PDB file of C-alpha atoms in Angstrom:
ATOM      1  CA  MET U  18    -143.609  62.186 126.255  1.00 83.00           C
ATOM      2  CA  ALA U  19    -141.981  62.611 122.820  1.00 89.00           C
ATOM      3  CA  GLU U  20    -139.877  60.125 121.012  1.00 96.00           C
ATOM      4  CA  ILE U  21    -135.794  61.300 121.468  1.00 98.00           C
ATOM      5  CA  VAL U  22    -133.181  60.044 119.303  1.00 98.00           C
ATOM      6  CA  GLY U  23    -129.222  60.287 120.433  1.00 98.00           C
ATOM      7  CA  VAL U  24    -126.794  60.494 117.534  1.00 98.00           C
ATOM      8  CA  HIS U  25    -122.722  59.306 119.216  1.00 98.00           C
ATOM      9  CA  GLY U  26    -119.498  61.165 118.636  1.00 96.00           C
ATOM     10  CA  ILE U  27    -116.288  59.587 117.834  1.00 93.00           C
ATOM     11  CA  GLY U  28    -114.217  57.211 120.393  1.00 90.00           C
ATOM     12  CA  LYS U  29    -117.103  54.769 120.539  1.00 93.00           C
ATOM     13  CA  TYR U  30    -115.793  50.867 119.339  1.00 91.00           C
ATOM     14  CA  ASN U  31    -115.219  49.403 122.652  1.00 90.00           C
ATOM     15  CA  TYR U  32    -118.893  49.854 123.268  1.00 91.00           C
ATOM     16  CA  TYR U  33    -119.615  47.424 119.869  1.00 90.00           C
ATOM     17  CA  LEU U  34    -116.655  46.037 122.357  1.00 88.00           C
ATOM     18  CA  GLN U  35    -117.746  45.218 124.984  1.00 89.00           C
ATOM     19  CA  ALA U  36    -121.607  44.662 123.856  1.00 86.00           C
ATOM     20  CA  GLY U  37    -119.971  41.743 122.825  1.00 90.00           C
ATOM     21  CA  ARG U  38    -120.379  43.187 119.598  1.00 88.00           C
ATOM     22  CA  SER U  39    -123.763  43.881 119.689  1.00 95.00           C
ATOM     23  CA  VAL U  40    -125.387  46.976 117.251  1.00 95.00           C
ATOM     24  CA  GLY U  41    -127.627  46.309 119.718  1.00 97.00           C
ATOM     25  CA  GLY U  42    -126.082  45.711 123.576  1.00 97.00           C
ATOM     26  CA  ALA U  43    -124.353  49.203 122.394  1.00 96.00           C
ATOM     27  CA  ALA U  44    -126.684  51.255 121.547  1.00 97.00           C
ATOM     28  CA  GLU U  45    -128.255  50.579 124.727  1.00 97.00           C
ATOM     29  CA  ALA U  46    -125.163  50.879 126.595  1.00 97.00           C
ATOM     30  CA  MET U  47    -124.546  54.293 125.426  1.00 97.00           C
ATOM     31  CA  ARG U  48    -128.333  55.206 125.740  1.00 98.00           C
ATOM     32  CA  VAL U  49    -128.626  54.563 129.122  1.00 97.00           C
ATOM     33  CA  LYS U  50    -125.384  56.956 130.530  1.00 97.00           C
ATOM     34  CA  TRP U  51    -126.618  59.658 127.793  1.00 98.00           C
ATOM     35  CA  ASP U  52    -129.761  59.423 130.230  1.00 97.00           C
ATOM     36  CA  ARG U  53    -127.890  59.991 132.883  1.00 97.00           C
ATOM     37  CA  TYR U  54    -126.193  62.301 132.184  1.00 97.00           C
ATOM     38  CA  LEU U  55    -129.335  64.504 130.965  1.00 97.00           C
ATOM     39  CA  SER U  56    -131.296  63.811 134.153  1.00 97.00           C
ATOM     40  CA  ALA U  57    -128.314  65.328 135.952  1.00 96.00           C
ATOM     41  CA  GLY U  58    -128.520  68.672 133.109  1.00 96.00           C
ATOM     42  CA  LEU U  59    -132.330  69.029 133.710  1.00 95.00           C
ATOM     43  CA  GLY U  60    -131.731  68.768 137.665  1.00 93.00           C
ATOM     44  CA  GLY U  61    -134.171  66.310 138.658  1.00 84.00           C
ATOM     45  CA  PRO U  62    -134.339  62.334 139.272  1.00 86.00           C
ATOM     46  CA  GLN U  63    -132.944  59.675 136.984  1.00 89.00           C
ATOM     47  CA  GLY U  64    -135.211  59.352 134.218  1.00 91.00           C
ATOM     48  CA  THR U  65    -135.464  57.406 130.701  1.00 95.00           C
ATOM     49  CA  TYR U  66    -135.985  59.821 128.094  1.00 97.00           C
ATOM     50  CA  PHE U  67    -133.773  58.064 124.875  1.00 98.00           C
ATOM     51  CA  THR U  68    -135.652  55.650 122.873  1.00 98.00           C
ATOM     52  CA  GLU U  69    -132.822  54.975 121.160  1.00 98.00           C
ATOM     53  CA  VAL U  70    -128.582  56.136 120.594  1.00 98.00           C
ATOM     54  CA  ALA U  71    -127.784  55.821 116.870  1.00 98.00           C
ATOM     55  CA  TYR U  72    -124.576  53.175 116.660  1.00 98.00           C
ATOM     56  CA  TYR U  73    -122.389  53.459 114.032  1.00 97.00           C
ATOM     57  CA  ALA U  74    -118.894  53.367 115.129  1.00 95.00           C
ATOM     58  CA  HIS U  75    -117.918  49.738 114.042  1.00 94.00           C
ATOM     59  CA  HIS U  76    -118.124  51.271 111.295  1.00 94.00           C
ATOM     60  CA  LEU U  77    -115.587  53.814 110.824  1.00 92.00           C
ATOM     61  CA  ASN U  78    -113.247  52.113 113.816  1.00 78.00           C
ATOM     62  CA  ASP U  79    -112.423  48.186 114.202  1.00 68.00           C
ATOM     63  CA  GLN U  80    -109.383  48.392 116.723  1.00 65.00           C
ATOM     64  CA  GLY U  81    -111.339  51.013 119.142  1.00 57.00           C
ATOM     65  CA  LYS U  82    -107.986  52.387 119.588  1.00 60.00           C
ATOM     66  CA  ALA U  83    -107.171  55.310 119.505  1.00 62.00           C
ATOM     67  CA  LYS U  84    -104.691  55.447 116.068  1.00 71.00           C
ATOM     68  CA  ARG U  85    -100.417  57.449 117.426  1.00 74.00           C
ATOM     69  CA  ILE U  86    -100.606  60.505 114.681  1.00 70.00           C
ATOM     70  CA  GLU U  87     -96.822  59.444 113.551  1.00 71.00           C
ATOM     71  CA  SER U  88     -98.356  56.449 111.721  1.00 73.00           C
ATOM     72  CA  MET U  89    -101.773  57.127 110.808  1.00 77.00           C
ATOM     73  CA  GLY U  90    -101.824  56.685 106.975  1.00 84.00           C
ATOM     74  CA  ALA U  91    -101.709  60.519 104.702  1.00 84.00           C
ATOM     75  CA  MET U  92    -105.603  61.121 104.812  1.00 86.00           C
ATOM     76  CA  GLU U  93    -105.724  60.840 108.472  1.00 87.00           C
ATOM     77  CA  GLN U  94    -102.388  63.542 108.495  1.00 83.00           C
ATOM     78  CA  GLN U  95    -103.730  64.924 106.233  1.00 86.00           C
ATOM     79  CA  VAL U  96    -107.279  65.677 108.088  1.00 87.00           C
ATOM     80  CA  PHE U  97    -104.835  66.713 111.043  1.00 80.00           C
ATOM     81  CA  VAL U  98    -102.718  68.937 109.262  1.00 81.00           C
ATOM     82  CA  ALA U  99    -105.964  70.512 108.305  1.00 86.00           C
ATOM     83  CA  TRP U 100    -107.214  70.548 111.344  1.00 82.00           C
ATOM     84  CA  ALA U 101    -104.013  71.781 113.339  1.00 81.00           C
ATOM     85  CA  LYS U 102    -104.526  75.078 110.839  1.00 82.00           C
ATOM     86  CA  GLN U 103    -107.916  75.421 112.672  1.00 83.00           C
ATOM     87  CA  LEU U 104    -106.362  75.807 115.851  1.00 77.00           C
ATOM     88  CA  GLY U 105    -104.099  78.415 114.429  1.00 74.00           C
ATOM     89  CA  VAL U 106    -101.329  75.433 114.447  1.00 70.00           C
ATOM     90  CA  GLY U 107     -98.551  75.302 111.302  1.00 56.00           C
ATOM     91  CA  GLU U 108    -100.622  77.679 108.999  1.00 54.00           C
ATOM     92  CA  THR U 109     -96.919  79.172 107.246  1.00 52.00           C
ATOM     93  CA  PHE U 110     -95.270  75.433 106.884  1.00 48.00           C
ATOM     94  CA  THR U 111     -94.880  74.220 103.663  1.00 49.00           C
ATOM     95  CA  GLY U 112     -92.590  71.088 104.460  1.00 51.00           C
ATOM     96  CA  ALA U 113     -93.945  67.228 102.942  1.00 50.00           C
ATOM     97  CA  LEU U 114     -96.771  65.726 105.311  1.00 50.00           C
ATOM     98  CA  LYS U 115     -95.496  63.814 107.096  1.00 50.00           C
ATOM     99  CA  ALA U 116     -92.620  66.296 108.453  1.00 53.00           C
ATOM    100  CA  PHE U 117     -95.195  68.146 109.186  1.00 50.00           C
ATOM    101  CA  THR U 118     -97.121  65.620 110.292  1.00 57.00           C
ATOM    102  CA  GLY U 119     -94.310  65.256 113.721  1.00 56.00           C
ATOM    103  CA  TRP U 120     -93.412  68.812 113.977  1.00 48.00           C
ATOM    104  CA  LEU U 121     -96.922  68.989 115.257  1.00 56.00           C
ATOM    105  CA  LEU U 122     -96.745  66.661 117.137  1.00 57.00           C
ATOM    106  CA  THR U 123     -94.800  69.229 119.159  1.00 55.00           C
ATOM    107  CA  ARG U 124     -96.427  71.987 119.052  1.00 53.00           C
ATOM    108  CA  LEU U 125     -99.946  70.714 120.308  1.00 62.00           C
ATOM    109  CA  ASP U 126    -100.726  70.008 124.081  1.00 63.00           C
ATOM    110  CA  THR U 127    -101.747  66.894 125.553  1.00 71.00           C
ATOM    111  CA  ARG U 128    -105.084  67.237 125.052  1.00 74.00           C
ATOM    112  CA  ALA U 129    -105.418  67.754 121.635  1.00 77.00           C
ATOM    113  CA  ALA U 130    -102.777  65.299 120.501  1.00 77.00           C
ATOM    114  CA  ALA U 131    -105.371  63.173 122.792  1.00 82.00           C
ATOM    115  CA  PHE U 132    -107.685  63.853 121.214  1.00 83.00           C
ATOM    116  CA  ALA U 133    -107.165  64.229 118.350  1.00 83.00           C
ATOM    117  CA  ALA U 134    -105.423  60.448 117.945  1.00 83.00           C
ATOM    118  CA  LEU U 135    -109.869  60.186 118.281  1.00 86.00           C
ATOM    119  CA  PHE U 136    -110.497  62.390 116.018  1.00 90.00           C
ATOM    120  CA  CYS U 137    -109.188  62.481 112.896  1.00 89.00           C
ATOM    121  CA  PRO U 138    -108.469  58.613 112.052  1.00 91.00           C
ATOM    122  CA  GLU U 139    -112.682  58.443 111.598  1.00 94.00           C
ATOM    123  CA  VAL U 140    -113.076  61.968 110.738  1.00 95.00           C
ATOM    124  CA  ALA U 141    -110.674  60.037 107.726  1.00 93.00           C
ATOM    125  CA  ALA U 142    -112.996  57.329 107.991  1.00 94.00           C
ATOM    126  CA  TYR U 143    -116.018  58.545 106.526  1.00 97.00           C
ATOM    127  CA  LEU U 144    -115.712  62.033 104.592  1.00 96.00           C
ATOM    128  CA  THR U 145    -112.699  59.585 102.486  1.00 93.00           C
ATOM    129  CA  ASP U 146    -114.417  55.685 102.324  1.00 94.00           C
ATOM    130  CA  ALA U 147    -117.857  56.008 100.205  1.00 97.00           C
ATOM    131  CA  ALA U 148    -118.541  52.365 101.683  1.00 96.00           C
ATOM    132  CA  ARG U 149    -118.661  52.690 105.394  1.00 96.00           C
ATOM    133  CA  ARG U 150    -120.200  56.321 105.089  1.00 98.00           C
ATOM    134  CA  GLU U 151    -122.779  55.012 103.594  1.00 98.00           C
ATOM    135  CA  ARG U 152    -122.971  52.273 105.791  1.00 98.00           C
ATOM    136  CA  CYS U 153    -123.534  54.635 108.681  1.00 98.00           C
ATOM    137  CA  ARG U 154    -126.253  56.984 107.210  1.00 98.00           C
ATOM    138  CA  GLN U 155    -127.711  53.626 106.230  1.00 98.00           C
ATOM    139  CA  ASP U 156    -128.227  52.505 110.380  1.00 98.00           C
ATOM    140  CA  VAL U 157    -128.882  56.464 111.224  1.00 98.00           C
ATOM    141  CA  ALA U 158    -131.649  56.906 108.673  1.00 98.00           C
ATOM    142  CA  GLU U 159    -133.303  52.866 109.905  1.00 98.00           C
ATOM    143  CA  VAL U 160    -133.449  53.775 113.741  1.00 98.00           C
ATOM    144  CA  LEU U 161    -134.960  57.545 112.664  1.00 98.00           C
ATOM    145  CA  ARG U 162    -137.460  55.304 110.166  1.00 98.00           C
ATOM    146  CA  ARG U 163    -138.221  53.075 113.110  1.00 98.00           C
ATOM    147  CA  ARG U 164    -138.558  55.564 116.407  1.00 98.00           C
ATOM    148  CA  ALA U 165    -139.777  58.388 114.151  1.00 98.00           C
ATOM    149  CA  PRO U 166    -138.267  61.063 116.895  1.00 98.00           C
ATOM    150  CA  LYS U 167    -139.379  64.599 117.514  1.00 98.00           C
ATOM    151  CA  VAL U 168    -136.608  65.937 118.457  1.00 98.00           C
ATOM    152  CA  VAL U 169    -132.933  64.944 117.310  1.00 98.00           C
ATOM    153  CA  VAL U 170    -129.210  64.779 119.957  1.00 98.00           C
ATOM    154  CA  ALA U 171    -126.248  64.678 118.342  1.00 98.00           C
ATOM    155  CA  HIS U 172    -123.373  65.473 119.329  1.00 98.00           C
ATOM    156  CA  SER U 173    -119.757  65.831 117.830  1.00 97.00           C
ATOM    157  CA  LEU U 174    -119.244  63.913 114.110  1.00 98.00           C
ATOM    158  CA  GLY U 175    -122.777  62.016 114.889  1.00 98.00           C
ATOM    159  CA  SER U 176    -123.623  65.946 113.793  1.00 98.00           C
ATOM    160  CA  VAL U 177    -122.570  65.613 110.249  1.00 98.00           C
ATOM    161  CA  VAL U 178    -123.825  61.630 110.623  1.00 98.00           C
ATOM    162  CA  ALA U 179    -126.978  62.602 111.009  1.00 98.00           C
ATOM    163  CA  TYR U 180    -127.140  66.474 109.308  1.00 98.00           C
ATOM    164  CA  GLU U 181    -126.435  64.171 106.109  1.00 98.00           C
ATOM    165  CA  THR U 182    -128.305  60.990 106.745  1.00 98.00           C
ATOM    166  CA  LEU U 183    -131.133  63.690 107.585  1.00 98.00           C
ATOM    167  CA  HIS U 184    -130.955  65.331 103.832  1.00 98.00           C
ATOM    168  CA  ALA U 185    -130.235  62.032 102.169  1.00 98.00           C
ATOM    169  CA  ASN U 186    -133.993  61.076 103.366  1.00 98.00           C
ATOM    170  CA  PRO U 187    -136.400  64.275 103.244  1.00 97.00           C
ATOM    171  CA  ASP U 188    -139.022  61.949 103.983  1.00 97.00           C
ATOM    172  CA  ILE U 189    -138.306  61.598 107.494  1.00 98.00           C
ATOM    173  CA  GLU U 190    -139.575  64.581 109.566  1.00 98.00           C
ATOM    174  CA  VAL U 191    -138.012  65.894 112.431  1.00 98.00           C
ATOM    175  CA  ASP U 192    -139.292  68.564 114.969  1.00 98.00           C
ATOM    176  CA  LEU U 193    -136.228  69.546 116.548  1.00 98.00           C
ATOM    177  CA  LEU U 194    -132.417  68.687 115.632  1.00 98.00           C
ATOM    178  CA  ILE U 195    -130.432  69.694 118.749  1.00 98.00           C
ATOM    179  CA  THR U 196    -127.029  69.647 117.090  1.00 98.00           C
ATOM    180  CA  LEU U 197    -123.588  69.209 120.115  1.00 98.00           C
ATOM    181  CA  GLY U 198    -120.370  70.306 120.229  1.00 97.00           C
ATOM    182  CA  SER U 199    -120.445  70.047 116.165  1.00 98.00           C
ATOM    183  CA  PRO U 200    -117.284  69.550 113.377  1.00 97.00           C
ATOM    184  CA  LEU U 201    -120.105  70.694 110.646  1.00 98.00           C
ATOM    185  CA  GLY U 202    -118.474  73.558 110.170  1.00 97.00           C
ATOM    186  CA  MET U 203    -114.482  72.621 110.395  1.00 95.00           C
ATOM    187  CA  ARG U 204    -113.252  73.972 107.260  1.00 94.00           C
ATOM    188  CA  ASN U 205    -110.666  71.972 104.565  1.00 91.00           C
ATOM    189  CA  VAL U 206    -111.364  68.972 107.461  1.00 93.00           C
ATOM    190  CA  VAL U 207    -115.302  69.068 107.628  1.00 97.00           C
ATOM    191  CA  PHE U 208    -117.621  71.616 105.291  1.00 97.00           C
ATOM    192  CA  GLU U 209    -116.132  71.547 102.049  1.00 96.00           C
ATOM    193  CA  HIS U 210    -116.407  67.410 101.498  1.00 97.00           C
ATOM    194  CA  LEU U 211    -120.773  67.202 103.134  1.00 98.00           C
ATOM    195  CA  LEU U 212    -122.910  65.474 101.124  1.00 97.00           C
ATOM    196  CA  PRO U 213    -124.661  67.627  99.956  1.00 98.00           C
ATOM    197  CA  ALA U 214    -122.212  70.095  99.452  1.00 97.00           C
ATOM    198  CA  PRO U 215    -122.595  73.788  99.386  1.00 97.00           C
ATOM    199  CA  VAL U 216    -123.714  76.033  97.390  1.00 97.00           C
ATOM    200  CA  ASN U 217    -122.351  79.585  97.350  1.00 95.00           C
ATOM    201  CA  GLY U 218    -120.154  79.200 101.113  1.00 95.00           C
ATOM    202  CA  LEU U 219    -123.084  77.798 102.091  1.00 98.00           C
ATOM    203  CA  GLY U 220    -125.055  74.550 103.707  1.00 98.00           C
ATOM    204  CA  GLU U 221    -128.446  74.304 104.898  1.00 98.00           C
ATOM    205  CA  ARG U 222    -130.715  72.563 107.437  1.00 98.00           C
ATOM    206  CA  PRO U 223    -132.323  68.941 106.254  1.00 98.00           C
ATOM    207  CA  LYS U 224    -136.011  69.654 104.968  1.00 97.00           C
ATOM    208  CA  GLY U 225    -137.983  67.122 106.852  1.00 98.00           C
ATOM    209  CA  VAL U 226    -135.793  69.537 110.056  1.00 98.00           C
ATOM    210  CA  ARG U 227    -138.285  72.097 111.405  1.00 98.00           C
ATOM    211  CA  ARG U 228    -135.937  73.369 114.425  1.00 98.00           C
ATOM    212  CA  TRP U 229    -132.329  72.991 114.689  1.00 98.00           C
ATOM    213  CA  VAL U 230    -130.755  74.554 117.376  1.00 98.00           C
ATOM    214  CA  ASN U 231    -126.554  73.934 117.803  1.00 98.00           C
ATOM    215  CA  ILE U 232    -124.775  75.054 120.747  1.00 98.00           C
ATOM    216  CA  ALA U 233    -121.034  74.652 121.295  1.00 97.00           C
ATOM    217  CA  ASP U 234    -118.136  75.005 123.386  1.00 93.00           C
ATOM    218  CA  LYS U 235    -116.593  78.344 123.274  1.00 89.00           C
ATOM    219  CA  ASP U 236    -113.200  76.262 123.252  1.00 85.00           C
ATOM    220  CA  ASP U 237    -114.747  72.877 121.689  1.00 90.00           C
ATOM    221  CA  ILE U 238    -111.641  71.818 119.150  1.00 87.00           C
ATOM    222  CA  ALA U 239    -114.056  70.035 117.447  1.00 92.00           C
ATOM    223  CA  ALA U 240    -116.671  73.065 117.202  1.00 95.00           C
ATOM    224  CA  ILE U 241    -114.193  74.976 115.126  1.00 91.00           C
ATOM    225  CA  PRO U 242    -116.460  77.241 114.569  1.00 94.00           C
ATOM    226  CA  PRO U 243    -118.445  77.417 117.639  1.00 95.00           C
ATOM    227  CA  ALA U 244    -121.459  78.757 115.740  1.00 96.00           C
ATOM    228  CA  LEU U 245    -122.798  77.654 112.199  1.00 98.00           C
ATOM    229  CA  ARG U 246    -125.085  80.459 110.860  1.00 97.00           C
ATOM    230  CA  ALA U 247    -122.060  81.758 109.422  1.00 96.00           C
ATOM    231  CA  CYS U 248    -121.557  78.548 107.713  1.00 97.00           C
ATOM    232  CA  PHE U 249    -125.354  76.781 107.156  1.00 98.00           C
ATOM    233  CA  THR U 250    -129.325  78.928 106.893  1.00 98.00           C
ATOM    234  CA  GLY U 251    -131.758  77.525 108.697  1.00 98.00           C
ATOM    235  CA  VAL U 252    -129.631  77.942 112.574  1.00 98.00           C
ATOM    236  CA  ASP U 253    -132.906  78.519 114.502  1.00 98.00           C
ATOM    237  CA  PHE U 254    -130.441  79.326 117.513  1.00 98.00           C
ATOM    238  CA  GLU U 255    -127.305  78.772 118.859  1.00 97.00           C
ATOM    239  CA  ALA U 256    -124.974  79.299 121.938  1.00 96.00           C
ATOM    240  CA  LEU U 257    -122.103  78.827 123.659  1.00 95.00           C
ATOM    241  CA  VAL U 258    -121.700  77.653 126.558  1.00 95.00           C
ATOM    242  CA  ASN U 259    -118.347  77.044 128.778  1.00 91.00           C
ATOM    243  CA  LEU U 260    -117.923  73.487 130.001  1.00 89.00           C
ATOM    244  CA  ASP U 261    -114.499  72.206 131.118  1.00 75.00           C
ATOM    245  CA  TRP U 262    -110.766  73.850 130.330  1.00 66.00           C
ATOM    246  CA  LEU U 263    -110.140  69.904 130.086  1.00 67.00           C
ATOM    247  CA  ASP U 264    -113.466  67.744 129.327  1.00 73.00           C
ATOM    248  CA  PHE U 265    -114.497  70.422 126.721  1.00 74.00           C
ATOM    249  CA  HIS U 266    -115.972  68.000 124.296  1.00 88.00           C
ATOM    250  CA  THR U 267    -117.404  65.021 125.804  1.00 93.00           C
ATOM    251  CA  VAL U 268    -121.834  64.455 125.269  1.00 96.00           C
ATOM    252  CA  GLU U 269    -121.914  64.021 129.612  1.00 96.00           C
ATOM    253  CA  LYS U 270    -120.740  67.705 129.932  1.00 95.00           C
ATOM    254  CA  TYR U 271    -122.899  69.285 126.843  1.00 97.00           C
ATOM    255  CA  LEU U 272    -126.082  66.793 128.418  1.00 97.00           C
ATOM    256  CA  GLY U 273    -125.431  67.913 131.294  1.00 95.00           C
ATOM    257  CA  CYS U 274    -125.026  71.809 131.500  1.00 94.00           C
ATOM    258  CA  GLY U 275    -128.305  72.849 130.556  1.00 95.00           C
ATOM    259  CA  ALA U 276    -128.280  74.967 127.500  1.00 96.00           C
ATOM    260  CA  ILE U 277    -130.626  72.281 126.537  1.00 97.00           C
ATOM    261  CA  ASN U 278    -133.206  71.882 128.745  1.00 97.00           C
ATOM    262  CA  GLN U 279    -135.410  74.722 127.892  1.00 96.00           C
ATOM    263  CA  HIS U 280    -135.724  73.271 123.927  1.00 97.00           C
ATOM    264  CA  LEU U 281    -136.241  69.844 125.210  1.00 97.00           C
ATOM    265  CA  HIS U 282    -139.077  71.090 128.313  1.00 95.00           C
ATOM    266  CA  PRO U 283    -141.958  70.800 125.625  1.00 96.00           C
ATOM    267  CA  TYR U 284    -141.394  67.215 124.757  1.00 96.00           C
ATOM    268  CA  LEU U 285    -140.496  65.825 128.009  1.00 93.00           C
ATOM    269  CA  ALA U 286    -143.745  66.502 129.201  1.00 81.00           C
TER     270      ALA U 286
END
């Protein structure tokens, strides 16, 4: 079986705490869960599929908690406001940032507000703190060099970290990149801030990636837009799925829904 490496998404700092602040322990705990989720999606017995899940959450969140939106810093609130506008909330509001944040909170449902409390601080930390961003990318690159995987499966914010890492290290070659619930194309939040920057409104598949598959739930509020072909060249296949109106973004749902099976089967023999 070919080497398969995962790159996790938001809200994973508690794995680090539970492993006694061990990156290796956190990565292994996540790998075991990802194997279980994928096994369910493949419809067979529990198997070992992921070689490793590259871990970087400790660089972005040093408390392991979601932040109350009203207590976020200015950069985090700016991400929150820009993200909320992607949902069509508050597009015409022109007040001060703090007032806008409070106004938006009254218009978001509970699940969206809870998601934003994790998503916005970690996205802001990654995109606005150059040192943290570089440490995340270095850790992911180290795993990719050490494992030399044929397949990289990147979820949520992990798709942004993986995309930038592969661009920054074109000598790292991957047969297949699978992005799940990716915010890569999210305008005014992620897309314009990518490294390398999009050219003429388009990003591109990293040079070392042979094939790129993108899968997103049609209602995933992190994957806006869910389809990436309008934003990036080199997306070879993409599919919209319908996971769960409550559990719309977790890697458990994405790996367990069966949508990636056809793409992974050649590497599972």
